[in-house]
Coordinates of C-alpha atoms in Angstrom, one line a residue:
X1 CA 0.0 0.0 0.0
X2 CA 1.6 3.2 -1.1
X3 CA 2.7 6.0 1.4
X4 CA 0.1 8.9 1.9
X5 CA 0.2 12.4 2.9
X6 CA -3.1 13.9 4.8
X7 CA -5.4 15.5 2.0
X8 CA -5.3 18.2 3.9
X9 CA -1.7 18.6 4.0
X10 CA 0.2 22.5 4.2
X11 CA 2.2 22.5 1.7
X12 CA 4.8 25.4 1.7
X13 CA 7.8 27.2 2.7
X14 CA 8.5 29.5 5.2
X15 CA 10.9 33.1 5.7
X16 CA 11.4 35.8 8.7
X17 CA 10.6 39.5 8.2
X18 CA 14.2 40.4 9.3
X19 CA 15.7 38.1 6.7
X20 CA 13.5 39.1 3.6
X21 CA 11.2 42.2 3.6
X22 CA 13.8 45.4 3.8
X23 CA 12.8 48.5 4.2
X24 CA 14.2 48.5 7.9
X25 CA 13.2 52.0 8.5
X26 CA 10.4 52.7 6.2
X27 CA 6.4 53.8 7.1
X28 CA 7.0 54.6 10.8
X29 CA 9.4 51.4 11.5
X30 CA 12.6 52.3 14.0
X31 CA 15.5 49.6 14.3
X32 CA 14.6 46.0 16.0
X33 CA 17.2 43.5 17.5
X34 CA 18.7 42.1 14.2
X35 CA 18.8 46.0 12.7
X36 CA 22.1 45.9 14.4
X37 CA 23.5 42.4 14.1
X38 CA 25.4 41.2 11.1
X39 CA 24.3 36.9 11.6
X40 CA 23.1 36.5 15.0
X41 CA 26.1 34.5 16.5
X42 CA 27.5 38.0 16.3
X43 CA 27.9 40.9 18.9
X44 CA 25.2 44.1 17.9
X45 CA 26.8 46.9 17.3
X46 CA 25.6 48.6 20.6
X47 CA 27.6 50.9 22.8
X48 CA 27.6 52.1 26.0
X49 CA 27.1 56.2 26.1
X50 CA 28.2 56.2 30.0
X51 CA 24.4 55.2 31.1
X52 CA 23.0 53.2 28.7
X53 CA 22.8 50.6 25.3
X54 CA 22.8 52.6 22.4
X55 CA 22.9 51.9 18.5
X56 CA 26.3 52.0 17.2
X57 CA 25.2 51.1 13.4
X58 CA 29.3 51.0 11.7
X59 CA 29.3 53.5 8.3
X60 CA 29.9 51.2 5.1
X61 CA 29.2 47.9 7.0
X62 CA 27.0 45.5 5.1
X63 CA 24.2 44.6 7.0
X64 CA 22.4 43.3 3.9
X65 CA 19.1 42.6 6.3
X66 CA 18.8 46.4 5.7
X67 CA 17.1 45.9 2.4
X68 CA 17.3 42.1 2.5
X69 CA 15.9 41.3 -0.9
X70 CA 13.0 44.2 -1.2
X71 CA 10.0 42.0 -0.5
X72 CA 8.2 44.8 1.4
X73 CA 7.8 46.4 -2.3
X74 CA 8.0 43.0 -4.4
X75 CA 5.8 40.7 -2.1
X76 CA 3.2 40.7 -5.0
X77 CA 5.7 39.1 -7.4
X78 CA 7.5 36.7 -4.8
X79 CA 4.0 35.2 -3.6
X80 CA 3.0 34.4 -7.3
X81 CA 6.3 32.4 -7.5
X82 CA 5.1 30.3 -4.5
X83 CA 1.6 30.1 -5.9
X84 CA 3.0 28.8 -9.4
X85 CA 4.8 26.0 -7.3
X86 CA 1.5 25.3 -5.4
X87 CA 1.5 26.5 -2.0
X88 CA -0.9 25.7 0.0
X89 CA 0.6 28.1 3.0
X90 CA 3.3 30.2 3.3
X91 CA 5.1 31.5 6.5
X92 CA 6.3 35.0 7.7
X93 CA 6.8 36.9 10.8
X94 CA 4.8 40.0 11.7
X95 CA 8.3 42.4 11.9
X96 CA 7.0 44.1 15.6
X97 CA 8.7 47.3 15.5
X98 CA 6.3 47.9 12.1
X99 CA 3.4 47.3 14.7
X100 CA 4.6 49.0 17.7
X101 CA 8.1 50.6 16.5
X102 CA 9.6 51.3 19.9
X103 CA 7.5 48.2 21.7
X104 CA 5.9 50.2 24.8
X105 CA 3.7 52.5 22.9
X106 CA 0.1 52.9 23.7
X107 CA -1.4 53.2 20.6
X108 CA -0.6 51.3 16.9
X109 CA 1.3 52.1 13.6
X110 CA -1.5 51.9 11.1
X111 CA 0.9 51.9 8.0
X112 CA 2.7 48.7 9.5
X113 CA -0.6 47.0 10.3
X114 CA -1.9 47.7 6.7
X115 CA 1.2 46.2 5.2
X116 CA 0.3 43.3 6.6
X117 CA -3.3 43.6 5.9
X118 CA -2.2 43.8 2.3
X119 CA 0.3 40.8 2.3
X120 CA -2.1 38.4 4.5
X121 CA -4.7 39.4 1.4
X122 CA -2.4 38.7 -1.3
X123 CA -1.6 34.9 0.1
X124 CA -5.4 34.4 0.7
X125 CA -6.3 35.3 -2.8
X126 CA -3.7 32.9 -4.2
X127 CA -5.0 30.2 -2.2
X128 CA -2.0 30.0 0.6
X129 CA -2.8 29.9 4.5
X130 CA -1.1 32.5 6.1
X131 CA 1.3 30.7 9.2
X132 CA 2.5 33.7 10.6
X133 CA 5.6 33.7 13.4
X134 CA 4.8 36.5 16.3
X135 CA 8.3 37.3 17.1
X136 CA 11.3 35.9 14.9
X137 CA 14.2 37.7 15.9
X138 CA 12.3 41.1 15.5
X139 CA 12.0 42.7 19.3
X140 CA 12.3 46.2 18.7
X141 CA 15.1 47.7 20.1
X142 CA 14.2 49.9 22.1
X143 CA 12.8 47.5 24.6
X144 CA 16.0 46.0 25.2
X145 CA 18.0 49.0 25.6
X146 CA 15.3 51.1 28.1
X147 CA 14.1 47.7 29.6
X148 CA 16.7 45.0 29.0
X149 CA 14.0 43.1 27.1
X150 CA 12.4 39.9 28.5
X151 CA 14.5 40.3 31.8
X152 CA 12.1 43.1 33.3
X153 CA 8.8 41.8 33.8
X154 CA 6.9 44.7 32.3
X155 CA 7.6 42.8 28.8
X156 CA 4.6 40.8 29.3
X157 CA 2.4 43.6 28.7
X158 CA 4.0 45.2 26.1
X159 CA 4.0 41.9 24.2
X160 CA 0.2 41.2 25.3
X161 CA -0.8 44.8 23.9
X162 CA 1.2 44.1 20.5
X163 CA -0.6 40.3 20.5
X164 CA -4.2 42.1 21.3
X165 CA -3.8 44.5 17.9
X166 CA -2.3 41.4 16.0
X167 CA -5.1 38.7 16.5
X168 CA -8.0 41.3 16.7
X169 CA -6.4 43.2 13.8
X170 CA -6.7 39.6 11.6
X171 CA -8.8 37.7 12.8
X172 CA -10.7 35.3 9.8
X173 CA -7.4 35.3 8.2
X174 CA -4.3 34.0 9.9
X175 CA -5.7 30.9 11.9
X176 CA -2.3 29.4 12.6
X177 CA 0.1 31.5 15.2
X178 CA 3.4 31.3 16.5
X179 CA 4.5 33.1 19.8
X180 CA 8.6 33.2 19.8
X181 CA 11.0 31.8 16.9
X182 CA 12.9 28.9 18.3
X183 CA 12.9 30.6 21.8
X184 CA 14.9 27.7 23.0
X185 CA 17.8 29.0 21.8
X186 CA 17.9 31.5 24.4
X187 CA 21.1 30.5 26.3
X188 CA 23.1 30.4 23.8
X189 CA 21.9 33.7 21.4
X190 CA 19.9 35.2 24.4
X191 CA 20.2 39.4 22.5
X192 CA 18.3 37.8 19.3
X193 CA 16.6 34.5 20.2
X194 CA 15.3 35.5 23.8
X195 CA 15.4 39.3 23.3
X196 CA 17.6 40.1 26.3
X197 CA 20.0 43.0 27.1
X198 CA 22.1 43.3 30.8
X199 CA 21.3 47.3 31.0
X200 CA 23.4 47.7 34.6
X201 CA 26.5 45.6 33.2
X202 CA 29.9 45.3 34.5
X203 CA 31.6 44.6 30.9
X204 CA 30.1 47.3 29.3
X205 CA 33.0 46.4 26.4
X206 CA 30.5 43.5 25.0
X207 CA 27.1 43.0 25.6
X208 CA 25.6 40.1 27.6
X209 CA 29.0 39.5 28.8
X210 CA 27.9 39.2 32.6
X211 CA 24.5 37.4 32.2
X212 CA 23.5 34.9 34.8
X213 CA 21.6 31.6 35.2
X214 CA 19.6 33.5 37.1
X215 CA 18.7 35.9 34.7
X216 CA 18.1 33.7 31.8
X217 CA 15.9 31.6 33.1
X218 CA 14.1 34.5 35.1
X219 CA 13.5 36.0 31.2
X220 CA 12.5 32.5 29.9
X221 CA 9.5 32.3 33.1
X222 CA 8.9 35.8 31.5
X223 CA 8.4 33.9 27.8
X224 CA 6.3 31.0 29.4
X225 CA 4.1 33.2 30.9
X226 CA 3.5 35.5 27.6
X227 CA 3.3 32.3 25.6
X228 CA 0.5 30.8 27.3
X229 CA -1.2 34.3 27.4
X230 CA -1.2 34.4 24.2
X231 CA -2.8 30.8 23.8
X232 CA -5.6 32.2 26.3
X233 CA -6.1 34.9 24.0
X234 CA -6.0 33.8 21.1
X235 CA -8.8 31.5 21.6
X236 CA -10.7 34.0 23.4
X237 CA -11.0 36.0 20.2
X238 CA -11.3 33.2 17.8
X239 CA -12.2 30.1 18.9
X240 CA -10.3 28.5 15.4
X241 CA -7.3 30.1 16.0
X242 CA -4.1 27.6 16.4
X243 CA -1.7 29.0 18.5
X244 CA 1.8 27.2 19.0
X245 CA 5.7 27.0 20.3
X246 CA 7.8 27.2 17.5
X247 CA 11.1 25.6 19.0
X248 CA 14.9 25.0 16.9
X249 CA 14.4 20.6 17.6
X250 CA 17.7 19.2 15.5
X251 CA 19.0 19.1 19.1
X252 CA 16.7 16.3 19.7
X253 CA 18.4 13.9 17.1
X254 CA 21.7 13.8 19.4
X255 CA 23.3 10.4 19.6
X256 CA 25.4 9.2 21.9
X257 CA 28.7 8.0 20.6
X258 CA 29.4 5.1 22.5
X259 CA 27.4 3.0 24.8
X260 CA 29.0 4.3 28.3
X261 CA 26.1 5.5 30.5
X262 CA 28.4 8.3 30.6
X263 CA 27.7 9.5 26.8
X264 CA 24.0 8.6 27.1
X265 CA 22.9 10.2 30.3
X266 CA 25.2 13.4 28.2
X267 CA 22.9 13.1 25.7
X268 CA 19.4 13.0 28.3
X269 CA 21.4 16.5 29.6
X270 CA 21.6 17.7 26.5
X271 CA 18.4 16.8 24.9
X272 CA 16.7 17.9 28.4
X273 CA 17.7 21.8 27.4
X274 CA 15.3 21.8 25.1
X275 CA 12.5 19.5 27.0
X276 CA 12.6 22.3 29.2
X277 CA 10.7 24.6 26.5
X278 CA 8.2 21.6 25.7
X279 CA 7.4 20.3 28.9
X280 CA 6.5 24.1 29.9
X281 CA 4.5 25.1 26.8
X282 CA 2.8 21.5 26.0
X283 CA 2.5 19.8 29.4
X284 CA 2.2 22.9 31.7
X285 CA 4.6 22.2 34.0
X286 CA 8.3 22.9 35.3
X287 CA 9.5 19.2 35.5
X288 CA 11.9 18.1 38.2
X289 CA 15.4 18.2 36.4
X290 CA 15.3 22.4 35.6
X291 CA 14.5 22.2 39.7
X292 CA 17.5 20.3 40.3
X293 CA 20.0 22.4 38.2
X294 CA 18.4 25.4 40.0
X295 CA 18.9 24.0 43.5
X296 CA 22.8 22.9 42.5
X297 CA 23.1 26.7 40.6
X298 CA 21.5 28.4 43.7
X299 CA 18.7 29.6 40.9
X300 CA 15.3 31.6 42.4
X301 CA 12.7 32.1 39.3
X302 CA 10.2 34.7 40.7
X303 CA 6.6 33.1 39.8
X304 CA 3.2 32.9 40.8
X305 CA 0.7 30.3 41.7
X306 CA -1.6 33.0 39.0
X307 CA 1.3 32.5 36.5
X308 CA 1.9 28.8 37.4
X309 CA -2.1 28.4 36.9
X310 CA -1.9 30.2 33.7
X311 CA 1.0 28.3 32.4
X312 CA -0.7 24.8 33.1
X313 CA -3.9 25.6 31.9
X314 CA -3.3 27.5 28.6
X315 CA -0.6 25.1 26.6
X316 CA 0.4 25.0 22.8
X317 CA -2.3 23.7 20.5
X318 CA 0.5 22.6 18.4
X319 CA 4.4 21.9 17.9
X320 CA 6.2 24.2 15.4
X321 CA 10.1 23.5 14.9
X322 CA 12.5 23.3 12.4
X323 CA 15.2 20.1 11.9
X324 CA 18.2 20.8 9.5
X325 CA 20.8 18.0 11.0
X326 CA 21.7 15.9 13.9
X327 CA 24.8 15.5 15.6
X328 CA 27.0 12.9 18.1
X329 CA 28.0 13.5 22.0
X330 CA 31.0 12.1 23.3
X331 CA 31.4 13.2 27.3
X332 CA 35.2 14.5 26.4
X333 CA 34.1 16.4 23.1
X334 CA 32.8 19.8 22.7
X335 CA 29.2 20.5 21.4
X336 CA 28.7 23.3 20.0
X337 CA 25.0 25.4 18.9
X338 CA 24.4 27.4 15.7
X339 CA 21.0 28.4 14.1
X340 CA 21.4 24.9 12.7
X341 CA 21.1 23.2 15.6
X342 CA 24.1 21.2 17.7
X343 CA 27.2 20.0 16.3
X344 CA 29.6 17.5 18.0
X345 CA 31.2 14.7 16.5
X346 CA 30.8 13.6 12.8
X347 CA 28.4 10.4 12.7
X348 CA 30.6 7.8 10.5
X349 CA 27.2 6.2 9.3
X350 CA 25.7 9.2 7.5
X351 CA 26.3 9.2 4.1
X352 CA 27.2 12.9 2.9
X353 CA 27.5 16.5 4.1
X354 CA 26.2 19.4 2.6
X355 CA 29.0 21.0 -0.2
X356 CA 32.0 23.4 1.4
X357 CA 31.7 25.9 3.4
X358 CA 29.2 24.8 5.3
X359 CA 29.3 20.9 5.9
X360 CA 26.3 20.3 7.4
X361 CA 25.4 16.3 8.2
X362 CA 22.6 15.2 6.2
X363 CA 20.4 12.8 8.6
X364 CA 17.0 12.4 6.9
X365 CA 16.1 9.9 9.6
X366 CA 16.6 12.2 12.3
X367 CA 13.4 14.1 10.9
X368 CA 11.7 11.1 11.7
X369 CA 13.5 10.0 15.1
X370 CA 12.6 13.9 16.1
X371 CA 9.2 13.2 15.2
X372 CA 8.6 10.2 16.7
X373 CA 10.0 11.7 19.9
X374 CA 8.0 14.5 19.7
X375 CA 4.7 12.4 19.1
X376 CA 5.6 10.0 22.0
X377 CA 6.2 12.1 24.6
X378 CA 3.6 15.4 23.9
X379 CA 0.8 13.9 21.6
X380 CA 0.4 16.8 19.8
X381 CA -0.1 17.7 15.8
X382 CA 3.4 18.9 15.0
X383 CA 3.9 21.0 12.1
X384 CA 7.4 21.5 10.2
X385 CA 7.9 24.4 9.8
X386 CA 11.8 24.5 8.9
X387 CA 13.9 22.2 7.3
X388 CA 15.7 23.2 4.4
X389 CA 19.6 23.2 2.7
X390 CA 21.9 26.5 1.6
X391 CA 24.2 26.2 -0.9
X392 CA 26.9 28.2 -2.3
X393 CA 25.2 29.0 -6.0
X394 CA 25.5 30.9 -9.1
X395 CA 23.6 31.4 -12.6
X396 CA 25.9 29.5 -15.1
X397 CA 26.4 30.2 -18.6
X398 CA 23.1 28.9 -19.8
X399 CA 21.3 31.0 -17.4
X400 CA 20.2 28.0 -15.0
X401 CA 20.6 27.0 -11.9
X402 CA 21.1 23.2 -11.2
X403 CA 20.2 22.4 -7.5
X404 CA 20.5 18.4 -7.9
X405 CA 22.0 18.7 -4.1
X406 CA 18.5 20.1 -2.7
X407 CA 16.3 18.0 -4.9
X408 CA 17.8 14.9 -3.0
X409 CA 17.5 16.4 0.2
X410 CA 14.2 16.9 0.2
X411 CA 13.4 14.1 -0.9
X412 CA 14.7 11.9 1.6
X413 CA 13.5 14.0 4.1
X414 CA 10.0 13.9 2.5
X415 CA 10.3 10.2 2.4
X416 CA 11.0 9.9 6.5
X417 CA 8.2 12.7 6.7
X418 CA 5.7 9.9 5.2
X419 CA 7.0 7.2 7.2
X420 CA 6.3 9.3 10.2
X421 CA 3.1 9.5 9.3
X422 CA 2.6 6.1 9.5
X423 CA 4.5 5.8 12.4
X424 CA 1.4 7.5 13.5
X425 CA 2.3 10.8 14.2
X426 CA 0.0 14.0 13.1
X427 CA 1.8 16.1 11.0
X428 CA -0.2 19.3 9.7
X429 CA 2.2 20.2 7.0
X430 CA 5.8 20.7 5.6
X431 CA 7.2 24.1 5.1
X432 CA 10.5 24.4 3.1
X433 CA 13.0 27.4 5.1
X434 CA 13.7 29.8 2.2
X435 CA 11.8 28.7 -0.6
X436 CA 13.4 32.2 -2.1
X437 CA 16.9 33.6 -1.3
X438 CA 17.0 35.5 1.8
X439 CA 20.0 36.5 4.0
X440 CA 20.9 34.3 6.4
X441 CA 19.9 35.0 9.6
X442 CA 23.0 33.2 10.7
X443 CA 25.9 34.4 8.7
X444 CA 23.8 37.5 7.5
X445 CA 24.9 37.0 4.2
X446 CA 23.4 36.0 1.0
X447 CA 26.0 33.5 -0.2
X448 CA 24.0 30.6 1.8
X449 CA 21.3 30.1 -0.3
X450 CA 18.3 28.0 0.1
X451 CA 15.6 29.1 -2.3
X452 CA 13.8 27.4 -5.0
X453 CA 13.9 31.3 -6.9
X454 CA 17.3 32.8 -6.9
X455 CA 18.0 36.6 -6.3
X456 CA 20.3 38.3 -7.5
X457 CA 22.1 40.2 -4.6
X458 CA 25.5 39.5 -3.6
X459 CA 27.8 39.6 0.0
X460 CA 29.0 42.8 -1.4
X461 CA 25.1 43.9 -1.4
X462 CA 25.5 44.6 -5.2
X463 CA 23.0 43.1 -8.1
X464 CA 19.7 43.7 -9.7
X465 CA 17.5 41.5 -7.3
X466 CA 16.3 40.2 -10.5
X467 CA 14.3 37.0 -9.4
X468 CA 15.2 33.1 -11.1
X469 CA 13.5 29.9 -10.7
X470 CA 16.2 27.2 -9.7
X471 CA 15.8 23.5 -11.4
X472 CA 14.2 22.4 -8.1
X473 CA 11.7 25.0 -8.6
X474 CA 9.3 22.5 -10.6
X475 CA 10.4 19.6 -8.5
X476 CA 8.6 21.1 -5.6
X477 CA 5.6 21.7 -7.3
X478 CA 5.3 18.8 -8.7
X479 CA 5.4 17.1 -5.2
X480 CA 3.2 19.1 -4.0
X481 CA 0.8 18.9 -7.0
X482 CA 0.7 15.2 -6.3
X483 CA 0.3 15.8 -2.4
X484 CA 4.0 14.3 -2.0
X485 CA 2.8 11.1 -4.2
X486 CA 4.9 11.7 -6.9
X487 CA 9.0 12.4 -4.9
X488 CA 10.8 11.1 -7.4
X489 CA 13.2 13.4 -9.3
X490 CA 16.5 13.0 -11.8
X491 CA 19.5 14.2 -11.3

């Protein structure tokens, strides 16, 4: 019996504000957290005036996100691209600063919330359900440098005002929210993932350089709390509405190297950083182990039995993530995490690596170990809503661009997407990450390129932006014009 996808099955591919739209300062917009980063592994260019975080923007530094590839004025023309390919949804972020540009204002920027009007219209008329991220790496700035973002407490209610314009705002046309982009990520990139800022610092030479345990997990109470707000809210308003965690889960498909208990209970401490965010936004509830490393790290999270009873009662309807790769733990190696996910020791038994510079394990079964996991332990629909591969490309002579490398990997990563399925988990849909050229949100250039539509922009921030479809371009649409049937492809 042949392999199925759900008829009703989202189809699509997904992008970030920061990384695509541009126009960083235009219609009433003022700077956001990634307005002054150049690839968020990097320090923002923030200094301190004697009293304070300020922008420190550097005069003929590329930050390419600037303009990004102009989709705030070309969104018409990139969404009939995905509508020629099929899409059956498509996934942004709401950029927050275009919203509320400083974050603690009373009262809404009408210009940003018709953009979005206007773009949530467009995907509707071309048949794509808006999936829309609230927060992707898009805090406005200003809350970080006058509050220190998600460590002061008074973030909730800025976030809750911004949420209650958003969902009433749209309501009948995005059903399926986000709250934070792969929020889990907040120890390791806590300026851009968690949206954090030390304002009374020691080190005032580079930023975050004196946060605490203490702190960080303080701000990620902070997070719960909003999150399962927003859940409550969101179904207040509209009763359809999906609201759920959207978490960075490659971390789950870490192996142990070896079979010492030493390397595996590594892996059930590594794998348990991410839990965390899970077992808090699906289940409800702090579970014992984050108690235990707070009691060994003399760690006191300020909460509430109201915020503990809000927390347990108002969890994700569903589980967003994205998988790109997997990686091996050895207790006497270093791990490492980037916006791919972890990266320890090369696995021996994977096949191949994405091409130079990159290198990236390609583990299509780890899709399906992740969720398997995911299904096993939560029981909730989970949704896909990254997994994608950039590579170092150029037009050649004939004007094409041959992508053989991404036709292959998604299609072994489709084909563990459909044995999943029968595995028995609920999967609401697979959304390709960058199904056009965008910068990348960890390098912050445009050399790492996963689209299906090439642009023409360069590292240098030259070229036309002209837009070209890629040979996997009508691969994709023709698995998704068979409803992933049809995955076979040549070479």
């Amino acid at each position: 019996m042949a392999k199925r996808f759900p008829e009703n099955f989202l189809w699509g591919g997904a992008v970030a504000a920061n990384q695509i739209e541009g126009a960083y300062l235009e219609d009433g917009k003022k700077l956001n957290v990634t307005d002054v980063l150049v690839g968020i592994m990097n320090q923002p260019d923030l200094k301190w005036n004697g009293s304070k975080w300020e922008p420190a923007l550097v005069p003929n530094k590329k930050y390419l996100s600037h303009e990004a590839i102009d989709f705030y004025h070309r969104y018409h023309e990139d969404l009939e691209y995905m509508h020629q390919m099929g899409f059956k949804a498509f996934r942004t972020s709401i950029s927050w600063g275009r919203i509320f540009p400083n974050g603690d204002e009373a009262e809404p920027n009408e210009a940003g919330l018709k953009f979005y009007d206007d773009l949530f219209d467009e995907m509707i008329r071309l048949g794509m359900e808006p999936v829309i991220t609230l927060s992707h790496y898009e805090m406005p700035l200003h809350l970080l440098t006058e509050y220190g973002g998600w460590l002061n407490k008074k973030m909730i209610d800025f976030w809750m005002n911004y949420v209650t314009v958003v969902f009433n705002r749209y309501k009948g046309k995005v059903k399926y929210y986000m709250t934070f982009n792969e929020v889990n990520n907040i120890f390791r990139m806590p300026f851009a993932a968690g949206g954090v800022l030390d304002i009374n610092p020691k080190n005032t030479e580079r930023v975050n350089a004196d946060l605490t345990m203490q702190q960080l997990y303080q701000a990620t109470h902070y997070l719960f709390v909003a999150h399962a707000k927003t859940v409550k809210l969101g179904h207040e308003i509209d009763p359809e509405m999906k609201v759920g965690c959207m978490l960075s889960l490659s971390h789950i498909a870490t192996y142990p190297y070896t079979c010492d208990p030493d390397d595996i209970l590594g892996v059930v401490d590594h794998r348990r950083k991410h839990y965390l965010f899970l077992d808090v936004m699906c289940k409800g509830q702090y579970p014992g182990y984050v108690k235990r490393i707070w009691r060994e790290n003399d760690v006191h999270v300020e909460m509430s039995e109201d915020e503990l009873n809000t927390i347990a009662n108002f969890t994700s309807d569903y589980i967003a993530f994205s998988y790109y790769r997997s990686t091996v733990y050895h207790k006497d190696a270093a791990i490492r995490v980037d916006t791919g996910g972890s990266a320890g020791l090369n696995n021996p038994y994977l096949k191949e690596t994405s091409p130079e510079p990159w290198c990236w394990p390609v583990d299509p079964k780890g899709l399906r170990f992740v969720c398997n996991d995911l299904n096993d332990r939560y029981g909730l629909p989970l949704f896909i809503v990254e997994n994608g591969i950039g590579l170092d490309e150029a037009v050649d002579e004939n004007g094409k661009i041959q992508d053989d490398f991404r036709k292959r990997y998604i299609h072994d990563h489709l084909v563990q997407v459909q044995e999943s399925i029968e595995d028995g988990c609920e999967i609401m849909g697979y959304l390709y990450w960058g199904p056009i050229d965008i910068v990348s949100a960890g390098t912050g250039e445009m050399r790492k390129r996963y689209g299906f539509v090439y642009v023409d922009r360069n590292n240098d921030g030259e070229g036309s932006l002209d837009r070209y479809k890629k040979d996997s371009f009508d691969y994709f649409a023709k698995v998704i014009a068979s409803n992933g049937e049809d995955l076979t492809y040549t070479e």
